[in-house]
Amino acid sequence: MSLKDHPILRAARGEKTDYTPIWIMRQAGRYSERYRRIRAKAGSFMELCRNPELAAEVTLIPIEEIGVDAAILFSDILVPVEKMGIEVKFVEGKGPVLSPKVETADDARRLKVPEPEKDLPYVLETIQLIKRRLTDRPLIGFSGAPFTLASYMLEGGSSKNYINAKSAMWNSPELWDTLMGKLVDTVVEYLSAQIEAGVDLVQIFDSWMGVLSREDYERFVFPYTEKVVKALKERHPSVPIIHFGVNASHLLEVNNRLPVDVIGLDWRTEIPFALERIDKSIQGNLDPVALFADEKTITEKVEKILTEGLKARGHIFNLGHGILPPTDPAKARFLVETVHKLSRELRT
């Protein structure tokens, strides 16, 4: 089987598969003891992201430990942001802290659009190392979407209410347009460079789009995401694109207008509800906390999702968000094995 016929790529394109493929968001993360050892060796989280040998090793852990159908590049959505001229630190118990915050249109104008080959060579080197070792499964590249990255830059980190981001969106059109325009260029160049380095498909994380009303999303955010996707499709028409956000079921019909191949669903969005509103392939959508249930409960939930997913154009199984750090890796492996087994049975 050539890599382009791998079930994940076939499902993304809406083609028939023998089973439902699965990967897991944050699958190389803190639930793995091996990851924790490598992280300790690297130092800080961002130092690990900048170390191609260690980042490649971490990327491959879930292939070896839990048997998923694809690897996703080990990195972070804020990696390109620090090359735009903003310091990014990960603070224990607080998450990412960005400084200085973007507060004015002049601040946004001063931001640099990174040149990946010059400014982010370690990301591209990591991809090349992975591709030399991973010959039988796809590698997923990724980036944050302009809105999610803008939110971090305007808030200075994570937020509950997005006061600065929404205020800029509503009250400061020059700041908003300048910042979002810079981020469109950054995301397009970054994902294009990942594709040219060897990734087989990409996921755009608009993690926080669900905090917006449909009206605000459609007016202030969707046009910029659309620019990113259209530019990528023009440059790399054969590379599938996944678009994912959290708590965004009210935006499904809007996002169905994006020329993406797959729309990711979080666990709050019922698959039948989504399929009434979109005609793309779907990805998802088991609650990450379900991996703390017993195996019988996991099996029942998986079977429901797989059965509903058969009605989609194509289905890639995933959690509805990232795997949680306290998760038992044995449960993650059980999930993968169960998805493979049940999805084959449902197709006979």
Short mmCIF file of C-alpha atoms in Angstrom, two decimals:
data_model
loop_
_atom_site.label_atom_id
_atom_site.label_comp_id
_atom_site.label_asym_id
_atom_site.label_seq_id
_atom_site.Cartn_x
_atom_site.Cartn_y
_atom_site.Cartn_z
CA MET A 1 0.00 0.00 0.00
CA SER A 2 1.41 3.38 -0.97
CA LEU A 3 1.18 6.04 1.69
CA LYS A 4 -1.36 8.08 -0.30
CA ASP A 5 -3.74 5.11 0.05
CA HIS A 6 -3.42 4.98 3.83
CA PRO A 7 -6.87 4.84 5.50
CA ILE A 8 -6.44 8.24 7.18
CA LEU A 9 -5.76 9.96 3.86
CA ARG A 10 -8.53 7.98 2.14
CA ALA A 11 -11.01 8.88 4.88
CA ALA A 12 -10.01 12.53 4.63
CA ARG A 13 -10.72 12.44 0.89
CA GLY A 14 -14.03 10.67 1.43
CA GLU A 15 -12.91 7.37 -0.06
CA LYS A 16 -13.84 3.89 1.19
CA THR A 17 -11.67 2.33 3.95
CA ASP A 18 -11.52 -1.18 5.40
CA TYR A 19 -11.61 0.20 8.94
CA THR A 20 -11.90 3.55 10.71
CA PRO A 21 -8.44 5.03 11.25
CA ILE A 22 -7.58 6.72 14.54
CA TRP A 23 -5.09 9.17 15.96
CA ILE A 24 -5.37 11.11 19.23
CA MET A 25 -4.85 14.81 19.82
CA ARG A 26 -1.93 15.48 22.20
CA GLN A 27 -1.04 11.82 21.73
CA ALA A 28 2.66 12.42 22.46
CA GLY A 29 1.96 14.24 25.71
CA ARG A 30 2.21 13.95 29.44
CA TYR A 31 0.26 10.69 29.87
CA SER A 32 3.41 8.89 28.61
CA GLU A 33 6.19 8.15 31.10
CA ARG A 34 8.66 8.03 28.24
CA TYR A 35 7.60 11.52 27.16
CA ARG A 36 8.12 12.82 30.71
CA ARG A 37 11.67 11.42 30.76
CA ILE A 38 12.50 13.06 27.43
CA ARG A 39 10.95 16.34 28.54
CA ALA A 40 13.13 16.32 31.67
CA LYS A 41 16.20 15.74 29.50
CA ALA A 42 15.31 18.63 27.18
CA GLY A 43 14.68 21.24 29.88
CA SER A 44 11.77 23.55 29.09
CA PHE A 45 8.84 22.66 26.85
CA MET A 46 9.93 25.16 24.17
CA GLU A 47 13.48 23.78 24.28
CA LEU A 48 12.03 20.35 23.53
CA CYS A 49 10.13 21.81 20.57
CA ARG A 50 13.42 23.28 19.27
CA ASN A 51 15.37 19.99 19.55
CA PRO A 52 14.79 18.00 16.32
CA GLU A 53 16.16 14.68 17.62
CA LEU A 54 14.10 14.72 20.80
CA ALA A 55 10.98 16.18 19.12
CA ALA A 56 11.14 13.43 16.49
CA GLU A 57 11.52 10.79 19.19
CA VAL A 58 8.51 12.15 21.07
CA THR A 59 6.44 12.29 17.86
CA LEU A 60 6.96 8.55 17.35
CA ILE A 61 6.11 7.45 20.91
CA PRO A 62 2.36 6.95 20.30
CA ILE A 63 3.05 4.91 17.16
CA GLU A 64 5.14 2.51 19.23
CA GLU A 65 3.19 2.62 22.50
CA ILE A 66 -0.46 2.74 21.48
CA GLY A 67 -0.51 1.84 17.77
CA VAL A 68 -2.28 4.88 16.29
CA ASP A 69 -2.59 5.20 12.51
CA ALA A 70 -0.72 8.50 12.16
CA ALA A 71 1.87 10.60 13.93
CA ILE A 72 1.39 14.30 14.57
CA LEU A 73 4.41 16.56 14.66
CA PHE A 74 5.48 17.31 18.22
CA SER A 75 5.45 21.09 18.54
CA ASP A 76 3.11 23.80 19.79
CA ILE A 77 0.85 26.30 18.08
CA LEU A 78 2.85 29.15 19.66
CA VAL A 79 6.19 28.10 18.14
CA PRO A 80 5.88 30.49 15.16
CA VAL A 81 4.51 33.27 17.38
CA GLU A 82 7.80 33.64 19.26
CA LYS A 83 9.50 34.26 15.91
CA MET A 84 7.08 37.10 15.22
CA GLY A 85 8.69 39.07 18.04
CA ILE A 86 6.84 37.90 21.15
CA GLU A 87 8.41 35.96 24.00
CA VAL A 88 6.60 32.74 24.91
CA LYS A 89 7.12 31.02 28.27
CA PHE A 90 5.26 28.04 29.71
CA VAL A 91 4.62 28.60 33.42
CA GLU A 92 3.74 25.62 35.61
CA GLY A 93 0.10 25.79 36.65
CA LYS A 94 -0.60 28.75 34.38
CA GLY A 95 0.22 27.67 30.84
CA PRO A 96 1.69 29.93 28.16
CA VAL A 97 2.60 33.51 29.02
CA LEU A 98 3.28 35.88 26.11
CA SER A 99 5.02 39.24 26.34
CA PRO A 100 4.70 41.92 25.28
CA LYS A 101 0.98 41.73 24.59
CA VAL A 102 -0.22 43.19 21.31
CA GLU A 103 -2.21 46.30 22.24
CA THR A 104 -2.10 48.72 19.28
CA ALA A 105 -2.07 48.69 15.50
CA ASP A 106 1.57 49.83 15.67
CA ASP A 107 2.38 46.78 17.83
CA ALA A 108 0.81 44.57 15.16
CA ARG A 109 2.67 46.33 12.34
CA ARG A 110 5.98 45.69 14.11
CA LEU A 111 5.39 41.94 14.13
CA LYS A 112 7.46 39.90 11.71
CA VAL A 113 6.08 37.21 9.40
CA PRO A 114 8.59 34.39 10.03
CA GLU A 115 10.44 32.73 7.17
CA PRO A 116 10.23 29.06 8.18
CA GLU A 117 13.46 27.94 6.50
CA LYS A 118 15.43 30.70 8.23
CA ASP A 119 13.50 31.27 11.46
CA LEU A 120 12.08 27.79 12.21
CA PRO A 121 14.60 25.35 10.70
CA TYR A 122 14.30 23.00 13.69
CA VAL A 123 10.62 22.36 12.89
CA LEU A 124 11.45 21.40 9.31
CA GLU A 125 14.41 19.29 10.43
CA THR A 126 12.14 17.47 12.89
CA ILE A 127 9.72 16.65 10.07
CA GLN A 128 12.51 15.32 7.88
CA LEU A 129 13.86 13.14 10.71
CA ILE A 130 10.39 11.72 11.38
CA LYS A 131 9.74 10.99 7.72
CA ARG A 132 12.98 9.03 7.46
CA ARG A 133 11.85 6.81 10.37
CA LEU A 134 8.10 6.71 9.71
CA THR A 135 7.59 5.03 6.35
CA ASP A 136 4.25 3.24 6.76
CA ARG A 137 2.01 5.91 8.28
CA PRO A 138 1.18 9.54 7.58
CA LEU A 139 2.63 12.47 9.47
CA ILE A 140 0.25 15.28 10.41
CA GLY A 141 1.49 18.86 10.50
CA PHE A 142 -0.42 21.65 12.22
CA SER A 143 -0.79 25.29 13.08
CA GLY A 144 -3.03 27.45 15.16
CA ALA A 145 -5.61 29.42 13.19
CA PRO A 146 -5.31 33.22 13.03
CA PHE A 147 -8.06 33.85 15.62
CA THR A 148 -6.68 31.46 18.23
CA LEU A 149 -3.15 32.83 17.82
CA ALA A 150 -4.43 36.41 17.92
CA SER A 151 -6.28 35.66 21.15
CA TYR A 152 -3.09 34.49 22.86
CA MET A 153 -1.19 37.54 21.59
CA LEU A 154 -3.84 40.04 22.66
CA GLU A 155 -4.56 38.43 26.05
CA GLY A 156 -0.94 37.57 26.88
CA GLY A 157 -1.88 33.94 27.46
CA SER A 158 -4.94 31.80 28.02
CA SER A 159 -8.22 33.49 28.86
CA LYS A 160 -11.68 32.71 30.21
CA ASN A 161 -13.52 35.69 28.78
CA TYR A 162 -11.34 36.95 25.88
CA ILE A 163 -11.94 40.57 26.86
CA ASN A 164 -8.91 41.95 25.00
CA ALA A 165 -9.46 39.83 21.90
CA LYS A 166 -13.14 40.68 21.57
CA SER A 167 -12.54 44.35 22.37
CA ALA A 168 -9.93 44.57 19.63
CA MET A 169 -12.27 42.80 17.23
CA TRP A 170 -15.16 45.17 17.92
CA ASN A 171 -13.44 48.47 18.77
CA SER A 172 -10.10 48.55 16.93
CA PRO A 173 -10.53 47.57 13.27
CA GLU A 174 -7.04 48.73 12.30
CA LEU A 175 -5.42 46.66 15.05
CA TRP A 176 -7.61 43.65 14.27
CA ASP A 177 -7.09 43.71 10.51
CA THR A 178 -3.35 44.30 10.81
CA LEU A 179 -2.83 41.49 13.34
CA MET A 180 -5.06 38.98 11.56
CA GLY A 181 -3.44 39.80 8.22
CA LYS A 182 0.02 39.15 9.66
CA LEU A 183 -1.22 35.87 11.12
CA VAL A 184 -2.78 34.73 7.82
CA ASP A 185 0.60 35.18 6.13
CA THR A 186 2.41 33.46 9.01
CA VAL A 187 0.09 30.42 9.05
CA VAL A 188 0.16 29.99 5.26
CA GLU A 189 3.95 30.13 5.08
CA TYR A 190 4.37 27.90 8.12
CA LEU A 191 2.02 25.16 6.93
CA SER A 192 3.35 25.35 3.37
CA ALA A 193 6.87 24.82 4.69
CA GLN A 194 5.71 21.83 6.74
CA ILE A 195 4.09 20.30 3.65
CA GLU A 196 7.22 20.89 1.58
CA ALA A 197 9.30 19.28 4.35
CA GLY A 198 7.15 16.14 4.13
CA VAL A 199 3.94 16.17 6.20
CA ASP A 200 1.07 14.29 4.55
CA LEU A 201 -1.89 16.28 5.87
CA VAL A 202 -2.37 19.27 8.15
CA GLN A 203 -4.71 20.29 10.95
CA ILE A 204 -5.65 23.90 11.65
CA PHE A 205 -6.48 24.35 15.32
CA ASP A 206 -8.97 27.16 15.82
CA SER A 207 -9.27 25.96 19.37
CA TRP A 208 -11.06 29.01 20.75
CA MET A 209 -13.45 29.92 17.92
CA GLY A 210 -16.33 28.52 19.98
CA VAL A 211 -16.19 31.54 22.32
CA LEU A 212 -17.63 33.67 19.50
CA SER A 213 -21.21 34.04 18.38
CA ARG A 214 -21.96 32.92 14.84
CA GLU A 215 -22.42 36.55 13.79
CA ASP A 216 -19.02 37.65 15.16
CA TYR A 217 -17.24 34.56 13.87
CA GLU A 218 -18.67 34.95 10.39
CA ARG A 219 -17.82 38.66 10.22
CA PHE A 220 -14.51 38.96 12.02
CA VAL A 221 -12.81 35.54 11.83
CA PHE A 222 -14.10 33.31 9.05
CA PRO A 223 -12.73 35.50 6.20
CA TYR A 224 -9.18 35.17 7.55
CA THR A 225 -9.41 31.41 8.05
CA GLU A 226 -10.82 31.13 4.53
CA LYS A 227 -7.81 33.03 3.15
CA VAL A 228 -5.47 30.54 4.86
CA VAL A 229 -7.28 27.49 3.53
CA LYS A 230 -7.67 28.83 -0.01
CA ALA A 231 -3.98 29.74 -0.19
CA LEU A 232 -2.94 26.29 1.03
CA LYS A 233 -5.28 24.55 -1.42
CA GLU A 234 -3.90 26.64 -4.26
CA ARG A 235 -0.32 25.73 -3.38
CA HIS A 236 -0.88 22.12 -2.26
CA PRO A 237 -4.18 20.89 -3.75
CA SER A 238 -3.60 17.21 -2.94
CA VAL A 239 -2.84 17.66 0.78
CA PRO A 240 -5.90 17.15 3.03
CA ILE A 241 -6.75 19.84 5.56
CA ILE A 242 -8.53 19.24 8.89
CA HIS A 243 -10.21 22.16 10.65
CA PHE A 244 -10.87 21.78 14.39
CA GLY A 245 -12.30 23.87 17.19
CA VAL A 246 -13.85 23.37 20.60
CA ASN A 247 -17.48 24.07 21.55
CA ALA A 248 -18.20 25.17 17.99
CA SER A 249 -21.29 23.22 16.95
CA HIS A 250 -23.06 26.54 16.23
CA LEU A 251 -20.41 27.31 13.60
CA LEU A 252 -20.68 24.07 11.60
CA GLU A 253 -22.68 25.51 8.73
CA VAL A 254 -20.32 28.46 8.40
CA ASN A 255 -17.20 26.28 8.46
CA ASN A 256 -18.71 23.92 5.90
CA ARG A 257 -18.03 26.72 3.40
CA LEU A 258 -14.28 26.34 3.98
CA PRO A 259 -12.55 24.29 1.26
CA VAL A 260 -11.22 21.89 3.91
CA ASP A 261 -11.47 18.10 3.67
CA VAL A 262 -12.29 17.25 7.30
CA ILE A 263 -14.10 19.03 10.12
CA GLY A 264 -13.12 17.95 13.63
CA LEU A 265 -15.89 17.59 16.19
CA ASP A 266 -15.49 17.88 19.93
CA TRP A 267 -17.38 15.49 22.22
CA ARG A 268 -20.29 17.90 22.79
CA THR A 269 -21.33 17.73 19.12
CA GLU A 270 -23.41 14.69 18.20
CA ILE A 271 -22.34 13.23 14.86
CA PRO A 272 -25.92 13.06 13.43
CA PHE A 273 -26.36 16.77 14.33
CA ALA A 274 -23.12 17.59 12.49
CA LEU A 275 -23.98 15.52 9.42
CA GLU A 276 -27.18 17.49 8.94
CA ARG A 277 -25.05 20.62 8.59
CA ILE A 278 -21.82 19.59 6.83
CA ASP A 279 -20.82 17.48 3.85
CA LYS A 280 -17.13 17.09 4.70
CA SER A 281 -15.41 14.09 6.24
CA ILE A 282 -15.49 14.22 10.03
CA GLN A 283 -12.98 13.63 12.79
CA GLY A 284 -13.74 12.74 16.40
CA ASN A 285 -15.29 12.67 18.85
CA LEU A 286 -14.93 10.61 22.06
CA ASP A 287 -14.89 12.56 25.34
CA PRO A 288 -11.28 12.42 26.61
CA VAL A 289 -12.59 11.60 30.09
CA ALA A 290 -14.17 8.42 28.69
CA LEU A 291 -10.70 6.85 28.89
CA PHE A 292 -11.16 6.82 32.68
CA ALA A 293 -14.24 4.59 32.32
CA ASP A 294 -14.14 0.79 32.33
CA GLU A 295 -13.51 -1.12 29.11
CA LYS A 296 -17.19 -2.04 28.67
CA THR A 297 -18.22 1.62 28.77
CA ILE A 298 -15.41 2.63 26.40
CA THR A 299 -16.49 -0.10 23.97
CA GLU A 300 -20.12 1.03 24.04
CA LYS A 301 -19.18 4.66 23.40
CA VAL A 302 -16.79 3.71 20.60
CA GLU A 303 -19.39 1.53 18.89
CA LYS A 304 -21.94 4.38 18.94
CA ILE A 305 -19.47 6.84 17.40
CA LEU A 306 -18.30 4.34 14.77
CA THR A 307 -21.86 3.46 13.79
CA GLU A 308 -22.81 7.13 13.43
CA GLY A 309 -19.58 7.83 11.58
CA LEU A 310 -20.43 5.29 8.86
CA LYS A 311 -22.95 7.80 7.51
CA ALA A 312 -20.27 10.46 7.00
CA ARG A 313 -18.40 11.03 3.76
CA GLY A 314 -15.35 9.74 5.66
CA HIS A 315 -14.52 9.28 9.34
CA ILE A 316 -11.25 9.59 11.26
CA PHE A 317 -11.70 8.56 14.90
CA ASN A 318 -10.21 10.85 17.55
CA LEU A 319 -10.91 12.20 20.98
CA GLY A 320 -13.02 15.33 21.10
CA HIS A 321 -9.96 17.24 22.40
CA GLY A 322 -6.52 16.31 23.73
CA ILE A 323 -5.75 13.21 25.79
CA LEU A 324 -5.51 14.11 29.48
CA PRO A 325 -2.21 13.76 31.40
CA PRO A 326 -3.51 11.26 34.04
CA THR A 327 -4.76 8.85 31.35
CA ASP A 328 -3.51 5.26 31.62
CA PRO A 329 -1.63 4.47 28.38
CA ALA A 330 -3.14 0.98 28.49
CA LYS A 331 -6.59 2.55 28.11
CA ALA A 332 -5.38 4.53 25.10
CA ARG A 333 -4.07 1.34 23.50
CA PHE A 334 -7.36 -0.40 24.28
CA LEU A 335 -9.19 2.46 22.54
CA VAL A 336 -7.09 2.10 19.38
CA GLU A 337 -7.50 -1.67 19.29
CA THR A 338 -11.25 -1.38 19.89
CA VAL A 339 -11.71 1.17 17.10
CA HIS A 340 -9.82 -1.06 14.68
CA LYS A 341 -11.68 -4.22 15.67
CA LEU A 342 -15.21 -2.83 15.83
CA SER A 343 -14.94 -0.73 12.70
CA ARG A 344 -13.86 -3.79 10.69
CA GLU A 345 -16.80 -5.74 12.09
CA LEU A 346 -19.25 -2.95 11.28
CA ARG A 347 -18.12 -2.99 7.65
CA THR A 348 -18.72 -6.75 7.15
#
